[in-house]
mmCIF file with all atom_site columns, C-alpha atoms in Angstrom:
data_model
loop_
_atom_site.group_PDB
_atom_site.id
_atom_site.type_symbol
_atom_site.label_atom_id
_atom_site.label_alt_id
_atom_site.label_comp_id
_atom_site.label_asym_id
_atom_site.label_entity_id
_atom_site.label_seq_id
_atom_site.pdbx_PDB_ins_code
_atom_site.Cartn_x
_atom_site.Cartn_y
_atom_site.Cartn_z
_atom_site.occupancy
_atom_site.B_iso_or_equiv
_atom_site.pdbx_formal_charge
_atom_site.auth_seq_id
_atom_site.auth_comp_id
_atom_site.auth_asym_id
_atom_site.auth_atom_id
_atom_site.pdbx_PDB_model_num
ATOM 1   C CA . MET A 1 1   ? 0.000   0.000   0.000   1.00 0.00 ? 1   MET A CA 1
ATOM 2   C CA . ALA A 1 2   ? 3.004   2.287   0.244   1.00 0.00 ? 2   ALA A CA 1
ATOM 3   C CA . GLY A 1 3   ? 3.114   4.857   -2.482  1.00 0.00 ? 3   GLY A CA 1
ATOM 4   C CA . THR A 1 4   ? -0.689  5.190   -2.917  1.00 0.00 ? 4   THR A CA 1
ATOM 5   C CA . VAL A 1 5   ? -1.411  8.031   -5.282  1.00 0.00 ? 5   VAL A CA 1
ATOM 6   C CA . GLY A 1 6   ? -4.248  10.501  -4.735  1.00 0.00 ? 6   GLY A CA 1
ATOM 7   C CA . ILE A 1 7   ? -6.337  10.840  -1.615  1.00 0.00 ? 7   ILE A CA 1
ATOM 8   C CA . GLY A 1 8   ? -5.273  7.558   -0.064  1.00 0.00 ? 8   GLY A CA 1
ATOM 9   C CA . ARG A 1 9   ? -7.181  5.044   2.037   1.00 0.00 ? 9   ARG A CA 1
ATOM 10  C CA . ARG A 1 10  ? -8.137  7.555   4.743   1.00 0.00 ? 10  ARG A CA 1
ATOM 11  C CA . GLY A 1 11  ? -9.519  9.911   2.121   1.00 0.00 ? 11  GLY A CA 1
ATOM 12  C CA . VAL A 1 12  ? -11.602 7.154   0.563   1.00 0.00 ? 12  VAL A CA 1
ATOM 13  C CA . LEU A 1 13  ? -12.981 6.190   3.990   1.00 0.00 ? 13  LEU A CA 1
ATOM 14  C CA . ALA A 1 14  ? -13.755 9.832   4.805   1.00 0.00 ? 14  ALA A CA 1
ATOM 15  C CA . ALA A 1 15  ? -15.563 10.281  1.476   1.00 0.00 ? 15  ALA A CA 1
ATOM 16  C CA . GLY A 1 16  ? -17.583 7.109   2.118   1.00 0.00 ? 16  GLY A CA 1
ATOM 17  C CA . ALA A 1 17  ? -18.554 8.311   5.599   1.00 0.00 ? 17  ALA A CA 1
ATOM 18  C CA . LEU A 1 18  ? -19.607 11.690  4.190   1.00 0.00 ? 18  LEU A CA 1
ATOM 19  C CA . ALA A 1 19  ? -21.783 9.988   1.543   1.00 0.00 ? 19  ALA A CA 1
ATOM 20  C CA . ALA A 1 20  ? -23.430 7.802   4.203   1.00 0.00 ? 20  ALA A CA 1
ATOM 21  C CA . VAL A 1 21  ? -24.231 10.818  6.399   1.00 0.00 ? 21  VAL A CA 1
ATOM 22  C CA . ALA A 1 22  ? -25.599 12.764  3.422   1.00 0.00 ? 22  ALA A CA 1
ATOM 23  C CA . ALA A 1 23  ? -27.900 9.868   2.499   1.00 0.00 ? 23  ALA A CA 1
ATOM 24  C CA . CYS A 1 24  ? -29.465 9.994   5.976   1.00 0.00 ? 24  CYS A CA 1
ATOM 25  C CA . ALA A 1 25  ? -30.200 13.727  5.838   1.00 0.00 ? 25  ALA A CA 1
ATOM 26  C CA . PRO A 1 26  ? -33.831 14.788  5.273   1.00 0.00 ? 26  PRO A CA 1
ATOM 27  C CA . ALA A 1 27  ? -34.892 15.665  1.736   1.00 0.00 ? 27  ALA A CA 1
ATOM 28  C CA . SER A 1 28  ? -34.477 19.292  0.786   1.00 0.00 ? 28  SER A CA 1
ATOM 29  C CA . ARG A 1 29  ? -37.409 21.624  1.021   1.00 0.00 ? 29  ARG A CA 1
ATOM 30  C CA . GLU A 1 30  ? -37.027 22.412  -2.675  1.00 0.00 ? 30  GLU A CA 1
ATOM 31  C CA . ALA A 1 31  ? -37.968 18.835  -3.553  1.00 0.00 ? 31  ALA A CA 1
ATOM 32  C CA . ASP A 1 32  ? -41.213 19.242  -1.594  1.00 0.00 ? 32  ASP A CA 1
ATOM 33  C CA . SER A 1 33  ? -42.271 22.477  -3.283  1.00 0.00 ? 33  SER A CA 1
ATOM 34  C CA . GLY A 1 34  ? -44.434 22.725  -6.351  1.00 0.00 ? 34  GLY A CA 1
ATOM 35  C CA . LYS A 1 35  ? -47.268 20.570  -7.567  1.00 0.00 ? 35  LYS A CA 1
ATOM 36  C CA . ASP A 1 36  ? -48.040 17.046  -6.499  1.00 0.00 ? 36  ASP A CA 1
ATOM 37  C CA . ARG A 1 37  ? -48.616 15.405  -9.887  1.00 0.00 ? 37  ARG A CA 1
ATOM 38  C CA . GLU A 1 38  ? -50.979 12.670  -8.659  1.00 0.00 ? 38  GLU A CA 1
ATOM 39  C CA . LYS A 1 39  ? -53.114 15.093  -6.684  1.00 0.00 ? 39  LYS A CA 1
ATOM 40  C CA . GLY A 1 40  ? -52.929 17.880  -9.239  1.00 0.00 ? 40  GLY A CA 1
ATOM 41  C CA . ARG A 1 41  ? -52.868 20.676  -6.687  1.00 0.00 ? 41  ARG A CA 1
ATOM 42  C CA . GLU A 1 42  ? -50.394 22.944  -4.972  1.00 0.00 ? 42  GLU A CA 1
ATOM 43  C CA . LYS A 1 43  ? -48.904 21.762  -1.720  1.00 0.00 ? 43  LYS A CA 1
ATOM 44  C CA . ASP A 1 44  ? -49.479 24.140  1.181   1.00 0.00 ? 44  ASP A CA 1
ATOM 45  C CA . SER A 1 45  ? -47.263 23.571  4.194   1.00 0.00 ? 45  SER A CA 1
ATOM 46  C CA . SER A 1 46  ? -49.423 25.912  6.289   1.00 0.00 ? 46  SER A CA 1
ATOM 47  C CA . GLN A 1 47  ? -52.298 23.411  6.221   1.00 0.00 ? 47  GLN A CA 1
ATOM 48  C CA . GLY A 1 48  ? -50.390 20.571  7.845   1.00 0.00 ? 48  GLY A CA 1
ATOM 49  C CA . ASP A 1 49  ? -49.464 17.287  6.296   1.00 0.00 ? 49  ASP A CA 1
ATOM 50  C CA . GLU A 1 50  ? -51.241 16.455  3.021   1.00 0.00 ? 50  GLU A CA 1
ATOM 51  C CA . LYS A 1 51  ? -52.127 12.986  4.309   1.00 0.00 ? 51  LYS A CA 1
ATOM 52  C CA . ASP A 1 52  ? -54.317 14.593  6.988   1.00 0.00 ? 52  ASP A CA 1
ATOM 53  C CA . ASN A 1 53  ? -56.657 16.240  4.479   1.00 0.00 ? 53  ASN A CA 1
ATOM 54  C CA . VAL A 1 54  ? -59.879 14.622  3.285   1.00 0.00 ? 54  VAL A CA 1
ATOM 55  C CA . ARG A 1 55  ? -59.680 14.473  -0.484  1.00 0.00 ? 55  ARG A CA 1
ATOM 56  C CA . THR A 1 56  ? -62.627 14.942  -2.834  1.00 0.00 ? 56  THR A CA 1
ATOM 57  C CA . ASP A 1 57  ? -61.093 14.199  -6.227  1.00 0.00 ? 57  ASP A CA 1
ATOM 58  C CA . PRO A 1 58  ? -62.648 11.108  -7.856  1.00 0.00 ? 58  PRO A CA 1
ATOM 59  C CA . ALA A 1 59  ? -60.091 10.512  -10.656 1.00 0.00 ? 59  ALA A CA 1
ATOM 60  C CA . PRO A 1 60  ? -57.503 8.520   -8.647  1.00 0.00 ? 60  PRO A CA 1
ATOM 61  C CA . LEU A 1 61  ? -60.299 6.297   -7.289  1.00 0.00 ? 61  LEU A CA 1
ATOM 62  C CA . GLU A 1 62  ? -61.986 5.781   -10.658 1.00 0.00 ? 62  GLU A CA 1
ATOM 63  C CA . ARG A 1 63  ? -58.657 4.638   -12.156 1.00 0.00 ? 63  ARG A CA 1
ATOM 64  C CA . ARG A 1 64  ? -58.214 2.040   -9.397  1.00 0.00 ? 64  ARG A CA 1
ATOM 65  C CA . PHE A 1 65  ? -61.814 0.908   -8.795  1.00 0.00 ? 65  PHE A CA 1
ATOM 66  C CA . THR A 1 66  ? -63.043 0.657   -12.386 1.00 0.00 ? 66  THR A CA 1
ATOM 67  C CA . LEU A 1 67  ? -65.824 -1.845  -11.566 1.00 0.00 ? 67  LEU A CA 1
ATOM 68  C CA . LEU A 1 68  ? -67.589 0.815   -9.489  1.00 0.00 ? 68  LEU A CA 1
ATOM 69  C CA . GLY A 1 69  ? -68.106 3.048   -12.513 1.00 0.00 ? 69  GLY A CA 1
ATOM 70  C CA . PRO A 1 70  ? -68.198 6.852   -12.276 1.00 0.00 ? 70  PRO A CA 1
ATOM 71  C CA . LEU A 1 71  ? -68.002 8.208   -8.732  1.00 0.00 ? 71  LEU A CA 1
ATOM 72  C CA . SER A 1 72  ? -69.304 11.454  -7.269  1.00 0.00 ? 72  SER A CA 1
ATOM 73  C CA . ASP A 1 73  ? -69.538 13.081  -3.837  1.00 0.00 ? 73  ASP A CA 1
ATOM 74  C CA . VAL A 1 74  ? -66.254 11.392  -2.864  1.00 0.00 ? 74  VAL A CA 1
ATOM 75  C CA . HIS A 1 75  ? -64.506 11.804  0.489   1.00 0.00 ? 75  HIS A CA 1
ATOM 76  C CA . TRP A 1 76  ? -61.344 9.817   1.085   1.00 0.00 ? 76  TRP A CA 1
ATOM 77  C CA . LEU A 1 77  ? -57.997 9.674   2.814   1.00 0.00 ? 77  LEU A CA 1
ATOM 78  C CA . GLY A 1 78  ? -54.622 8.293   1.808   1.00 0.00 ? 78  GLY A CA 1
ATOM 79  C CA . ILE A 1 79  ? -52.984 7.231   5.076   1.00 0.00 ? 79  ILE A CA 1
ATOM 80  C CA . SER A 1 80  ? -49.324 6.172   5.119   1.00 0.00 ? 80  SER A CA 1
ATOM 81  C CA . LEU A 1 81  ? -48.901 3.021   7.190   1.00 0.00 ? 81  LEU A CA 1
ATOM 82  C CA . GLY A 1 82  ? -45.724 2.411   9.153   1.00 0.00 ? 82  GLY A CA 1
ATOM 83  C CA . GLU A 1 83  ? -44.514 6.017   9.177   1.00 0.00 ? 83  GLU A CA 1
ATOM 84  C CA . ASP A 1 84  ? -44.408 6.692   12.885  1.00 0.00 ? 84  ASP A CA 1
ATOM 85  C CA . SER A 1 85  ? -41.225 8.717   13.222  1.00 0.00 ? 85  SER A CA 1
ATOM 86  C CA . ARG A 1 86  ? -38.574 10.666  11.366  1.00 0.00 ? 86  ARG A CA 1
ATOM 87  C CA . MET A 1 87  ? -36.227 7.734   11.933  1.00 0.00 ? 87  MET A CA 1
ATOM 88  C CA . SER A 1 88  ? -38.203 5.345   9.692   1.00 0.00 ? 88  SER A CA 1
ATOM 89  C CA . ALA A 1 89  ? -36.095 3.374   7.271   1.00 0.00 ? 89  ALA A CA 1
ATOM 90  C CA . PRO A 1 90  ? -36.317 4.638   3.703   1.00 0.00 ? 90  PRO A CA 1
ATOM 91  C CA . GLY A 1 91  ? -38.219 2.511   1.258   1.00 0.00 ? 91  GLY A CA 1
ATOM 92  C CA . PRO A 1 92  ? -41.711 1.754   0.034   1.00 0.00 ? 92  PRO A CA 1
ATOM 93  C CA . VAL A 1 93  ? -44.566 2.700   2.319   1.00 0.00 ? 93  VAL A CA 1
ATOM 94  C CA . ASP A 1 94  ? -47.978 1.032   2.295   1.00 0.00 ? 94  ASP A CA 1
ATOM 95  C CA . VAL A 1 95  ? -50.863 3.455   1.850   1.00 0.00 ? 95  VAL A CA 1
ATOM 96  C CA . ARG A 1 96  ? -54.357 2.845   3.197   1.00 0.00 ? 96  ARG A CA 1
ATOM 97  C CA . VAL A 1 97  ? -56.937 4.402   0.888   1.00 0.00 ? 97  VAL A CA 1
ATOM 98  C CA . VAL A 1 98  ? -60.254 4.641   2.703   1.00 0.00 ? 98  VAL A CA 1
ATOM 99  C CA . GLY A 1 99  ? -63.402 6.629   1.997   1.00 0.00 ? 99  GLY A CA 1
ATOM 100 C CA . THR A 1 100 ? -66.901 6.846   0.647   1.00 0.00 ? 100 THR A CA 1
ATOM 101 C CA . ALA A 1 101 ? -68.411 7.789   -2.693  1.00 0.00 ? 101 ALA A CA 1
ATOM 102 C CA . ARG A 1 102 ? -71.734 7.939   -4.510  1.00 0.00 ? 102 ARG A CA 1
ATOM 103 C CA . LEU A 1 103 ? -72.266 5.472   -7.351  1.00 0.00 ? 103 LEU A CA 1
ATOM 104 C CA . ASP A 1 104 ? -74.399 6.137   -10.425 1.00 0.00 ? 104 ASP A CA 1
ATOM 105 C CA . ALA A 1 105 ? -78.140 5.871   -9.764  1.00 0.00 ? 105 ALA A CA 1
ATOM 106 C CA . GLY A 1 106 ? -79.122 2.209   -9.511  1.00 0.00 ? 106 GLY A CA 1
ATOM 107 C CA . ALA A 1 107 ? -75.520 0.953   -9.521  1.00 0.00 ? 107 ALA A CA 1
ATOM 108 C CA . GLY A 1 108 ? -75.707 -0.227  -5.899  1.00 0.00 ? 108 GLY A CA 1
ATOM 109 C CA . ALA A 1 109 ? -78.705 -2.453  -6.670  1.00 0.00 ? 109 ALA A CA 1
ATOM 110 C CA . ALA A 1 110 ? -77.053 -3.765  -9.847  1.00 0.00 ? 110 ALA A CA 1
ATOM 111 C CA . ILE A 1 111 ? -73.849 -4.659  -7.958  1.00 0.00 ? 111 ILE A CA 1
ATOM 112 C CA . VAL A 1 112 ? -75.723 -6.464  -5.178  1.00 0.00 ? 112 VAL A CA 1
ATOM 113 C CA . ALA A 1 113 ? -78.135 -8.256  -7.562  1.00 0.00 ? 113 ALA A CA 1
ATOM 114 C CA . VAL A 1 114 ? -75.461 -10.630 -8.899  1.00 0.00 ? 114 VAL A CA 1
ATOM 115 C CA . PRO A 1 115 ? -76.215 -13.879 -6.987  1.00 0.00 ? 115 PRO A CA 1
ATOM 116 C CA . GLN A 1 116 ? -72.653 -15.249 -7.173  1.00 0.00 ? 116 GLN A CA 1
ATOM 117 C CA . ARG A 1 117 ? -71.432 -12.330 -5.086  1.00 0.00 ? 117 ARG A CA 1
ATOM 118 C CA . ASP A 1 118 ? -73.435 -13.347 -1.980  1.00 0.00 ? 118 ASP A CA 1
ATOM 119 C CA . PHE A 1 119 ? -73.553 -9.970  -0.213  1.00 0.00 ? 119 PHE A CA 1
ATOM 120 C CA . ARG A 1 120 ? -73.969 -10.022 3.594   1.00 0.00 ? 120 ARG A CA 1
ATOM 121 C CA . PRO A 1 121 ? -74.866 -7.243  6.072   1.00 0.00 ? 121 PRO A CA 1
ATOM 122 C CA . VAL A 1 122 ? -71.841 -5.581  7.675   1.00 0.00 ? 122 VAL A CA 1
ATOM 123 C CA . GLN A 1 123 ? -70.818 -2.442  9.529   1.00 0.00 ? 123 GLN A CA 1
ATOM 124 C CA . PRO A 1 124 ? -67.545 -0.884  8.379   1.00 0.00 ? 124 PRO A CA 1
ATOM 125 C CA . ASP A 1 125 ? -64.937 -0.957  11.134  1.00 0.00 ? 125 ASP A CA 1
ATOM 126 C CA . ARG A 1 126 ? -61.818 1.161   11.666  1.00 0.00 ? 126 ARG A CA 1
ATOM 127 C CA . VAL A 1 127 ? -63.500 4.215   10.097  1.00 0.00 ? 127 VAL A CA 1
ATOM 128 C CA . PRO A 1 128 ? -61.078 7.158   10.430  1.00 0.00 ? 128 PRO A CA 1
ATOM 129 C CA . GLU A 1 129 ? -62.440 9.946   12.613  1.00 0.00 ? 129 GLU A CA 1
ATOM 130 C CA . LYS A 1 130 ? -62.212 12.474  9.778   1.00 0.00 ? 130 LYS A CA 1
ATOM 131 C CA . LEU A 1 131 ? -64.528 10.315  7.641   1.00 0.00 ? 131 LEU A CA 1
ATOM 132 C CA . ALA A 1 132 ? -67.008 9.149   10.293  1.00 0.00 ? 132 ALA A CA 1
ATOM 133 C CA . ALA A 1 133 ? -69.085 12.341  10.109  1.00 0.00 ? 133 ALA A CA 1
ATOM 134 C CA . LEU A 1 134 ? -69.206 12.081  6.306   1.00 0.00 ? 134 LEU A CA 1
ATOM 135 C CA . LEU A 1 135 ? -70.805 8.622   6.224   1.00 0.00 ? 135 LEU A CA 1
ATOM 136 C CA . PRO A 1 136 ? -74.535 8.678   5.523   1.00 0.00 ? 136 PRO A CA 1
ATOM 137 C CA . GLN A 1 137 ? -76.838 7.886   8.440   1.00 0.00 ? 137 GLN A CA 1
ATOM 138 C CA . GLY A 1 138 ? -79.280 4.971   8.463   1.00 0.00 ? 138 GLY A CA 1
ATOM 139 C CA . VAL A 1 139 ? -77.566 2.973   5.742   1.00 0.00 ? 139 VAL A CA 1
ATOM 140 C CA . ALA A 1 140 ? -77.633 -0.809  5.413   1.00 0.00 ? 140 ALA A CA 1
ATOM 141 C CA . TRP A 1 141 ? -74.110 -1.714  4.294   1.00 0.00 ? 141 TRP A CA 1
ATOM 142 C CA . VAL A 1 142 ? -73.550 -5.075  2.619   1.00 0.00 ? 142 VAL A CA 1
ATOM 143 C CA . ARG A 1 143 ? -70.246 -6.650  1.606   1.00 0.00 ? 143 ARG A CA 1
ATOM 144 C CA . SER A 1 144 ? -69.157 -9.588  -0.516  1.00 0.00 ? 144 SER A CA 1
ATOM 145 C CA . GLU A 1 145 ? -65.786 -11.328 -0.537  1.00 0.00 ? 145 GLU A CA 1
ATOM 146 C CA . ALA A 1 146 ? -66.400 -12.249 -4.182  1.00 0.00 ? 146 ALA A CA 1
ATOM 147 C CA . PHE A 1 147 ? -67.041 -8.611  -5.104  1.00 0.00 ? 147 PHE A CA 1
ATOM 148 C CA . ASN A 1 148 ? -63.959 -7.491  -3.138  1.00 0.00 ? 148 ASN A CA 1
ATOM 149 C CA . GLN A 1 149 ? -61.913 -9.944  -5.207  1.00 0.00 ? 149 GLN A CA 1
ATOM 150 C CA . GLU A 1 150 ? -63.479 -8.707  -8.466  1.00 0.00 ? 150 GLU A CA 1
ATOM 151 C CA . VAL A 1 151 ? -62.606 -5.082  -7.711  1.00 0.00 ? 151 VAL A CA 1
ATOM 152 C CA . THR A 1 152 ? -59.076 -5.728  -6.439  1.00 0.00 ? 152 THR A CA 1
ATOM 153 C CA . GLY A 1 153 ? -58.235 -8.414  -8.980  1.00 0.00 ? 153 GLY A CA 1
ATOM 154 C CA . GLY A 1 154 ? -56.054 -9.962  -6.266  1.00 0.00 ? 154 GLY A CA 1
ATOM 155 C CA . ARG A 1 155 ? -53.503 -7.146  -6.711  1.00 0.00 ? 155 ARG A CA 1
ATOM 156 C CA . TYR A 1 156 ? -54.100 -5.595  -3.265  1.00 0.00 ? 156 TYR A CA 1
ATOM 157 C CA . THR A 1 157 ? -56.271 -6.001  -0.181  1.00 0.00 ? 157 THR A CA 1
ATOM 158 C CA . GLY A 1 158 ? -59.563 -4.188  -0.028  1.00 0.00 ? 158 GLY A CA 1
ATOM 159 C CA . GLU A 1 159 ? -63.123 -4.249  1.222   1.00 0.00 ? 159 GLU A CA 1
ATOM 160 C CA . PHE A 1 160 ? -66.035 -2.570  -0.519  1.00 0.00 ? 160 PHE A CA 1
ATOM 161 C CA . SER A 1 161 ? -69.336 -2.105  1.320   1.00 0.00 ? 161 SER A CA 1
ATOM 162 C CA . VAL A 1 162 ? -72.389 -1.000  -0.663  1.00 0.00 ? 162 VAL A CA 1
ATOM 163 C CA . ASP A 1 163 ? -75.666 0.606   0.407   1.00 0.00 ? 163 ASP A CA 1
ATOM 164 C CA . VAL A 1 164 ? -78.387 -0.036  -2.180  1.00 0.00 ? 164 VAL A CA 1
ATOM 165 C CA . ARG A 1 165 ? -80.807 2.664   -0.970  1.00 0.00 ? 165 ARG A CA 1
ATOM 166 C CA . THR A 1 166 ? -78.311 5.551   -1.202  1.00 0.00 ? 166 THR A CA 1
ATOM 167 C CA . ASP A 1 167 ? -76.078 4.118   -3.969  1.00 0.00 ? 167 ASP A CA 1
ATOM 168 C CA . ARG A 1 168 ? -73.067 4.672   -1.718  1.00 0.00 ? 168 ARG A CA 1
ATOM 169 C CA . VAL A 1 169 ? -69.871 2.654   -1.428  1.00 0.00 ? 169 VAL A CA 1
ATOM 170 C CA . TYR A 1 170 ? -67.474 2.599   1.520   1.00 0.00 ? 170 TYR A CA 1
ATOM 171 C CA . PHE A 1 171 ? -64.010 1.343   0.601   1.00 0.00 ? 171 PHE A CA 1
ATOM 172 C CA . ASP A 1 172 ? -61.025 0.438   2.755   1.00 0.00 ? 172 ASP A CA 1
ATOM 173 C CA . THR A 1 173 ? -57.949 -0.709  0.824   1.00 0.00 ? 173 THR A CA 1
ATOM 174 C CA . VAL A 1 174 ? -54.172 -0.961  1.140   1.00 0.00 ? 174 VAL A CA 1
ATOM 175 C CA . ASP A 1 175 ? -52.009 0.000   -1.841  1.00 0.00 ? 175 ASP A CA 1
ATOM 176 C CA . PRO A 1 176 ? -54.738 -0.042  -4.488  1.00 0.00 ? 176 PRO A CA 1
ATOM 177 C CA . SER A 1 177 ? -53.109 -0.207  -7.889  1.00 0.00 ? 177 SER A CA 1
ATOM 178 C CA . VAL A 1 178 ? -54.317 0.799   -11.311 1.00 0.00 ? 178 VAL A CA 1
ATOM 179 C CA . PRO A 1 179 ? -55.191 -2.347  -13.308 1.00 0.00 ? 179 PRO A CA 1
ATOM 180 C CA . SER A 1 180 ? -52.884 -2.981  -16.269 1.00 0.00 ? 180 SER A CA 1
ATOM 181 C CA . VAL A 1 181 ? -55.886 -3.966  -18.376 1.00 0.00 ? 181 VAL A CA 1
ATOM 182 C CA . PRO A 1 182 ? -58.877 -1.857  -17.357 1.00 0.00 ? 182 PRO A CA 1
ATOM 183 C CA . ALA A 1 183 ? -61.908 -3.914  -16.386 1.00 0.00 ? 183 ALA A CA 1
ATOM 184 C CA . SER A 1 184 ? -65.273 -2.962  -17.772 1.00 0.00 ? 184 SER A CA 1
ATOM 185 C CA . THR A 1 185 ? -66.744 -0.057  -15.863 1.00 0.00 ? 185 THR A CA 1
ATOM 186 C CA . GLY A 1 186 ? -69.945 -0.214  -13.904 1.00 0.00 ? 186 GLY A CA 1
ATOM 187 C CA . PRO A 1 187 ? -71.684 -2.986  -11.999 1.00 0.00 ? 187 PRO A CA 1
#
């Protein structure tokens, strides 16, 4: 090792240590500014964390839940799971997408009418506090494991409860993905 040219072994070790420390530093504020492309709106740090806001845009849901057809009067949250501190390891984060939406008129009855789906009465559990007040009162939710499987295509976990009278759906999913081949829309 005698006669090493350049920065030497200590220099290489110092550069490696500097790179490791830099990788652990928080992302710059510049990277967080601007538009969030998926959400299509300006970020506003004065309103708290984006994940805390109830969203009302149907497009991301319609791309993922194509079997439900067009959605309106949507209220939903994207909740990061496993992010409990600033010391979390970097990497993919699971996102719980949970909310409620109005289906087209008559779509709830059409979804439930398919006998192979075997819908059963249910009450949604683990409803986030921010959404609880937005759920309709006096509804009779029904859910079907077969319908859950149809909507998710086995790509992610999810439960879809339907109320026939109000044509409402309550969904609770983890990492819902956009299907590579869109399914037919509607019930």
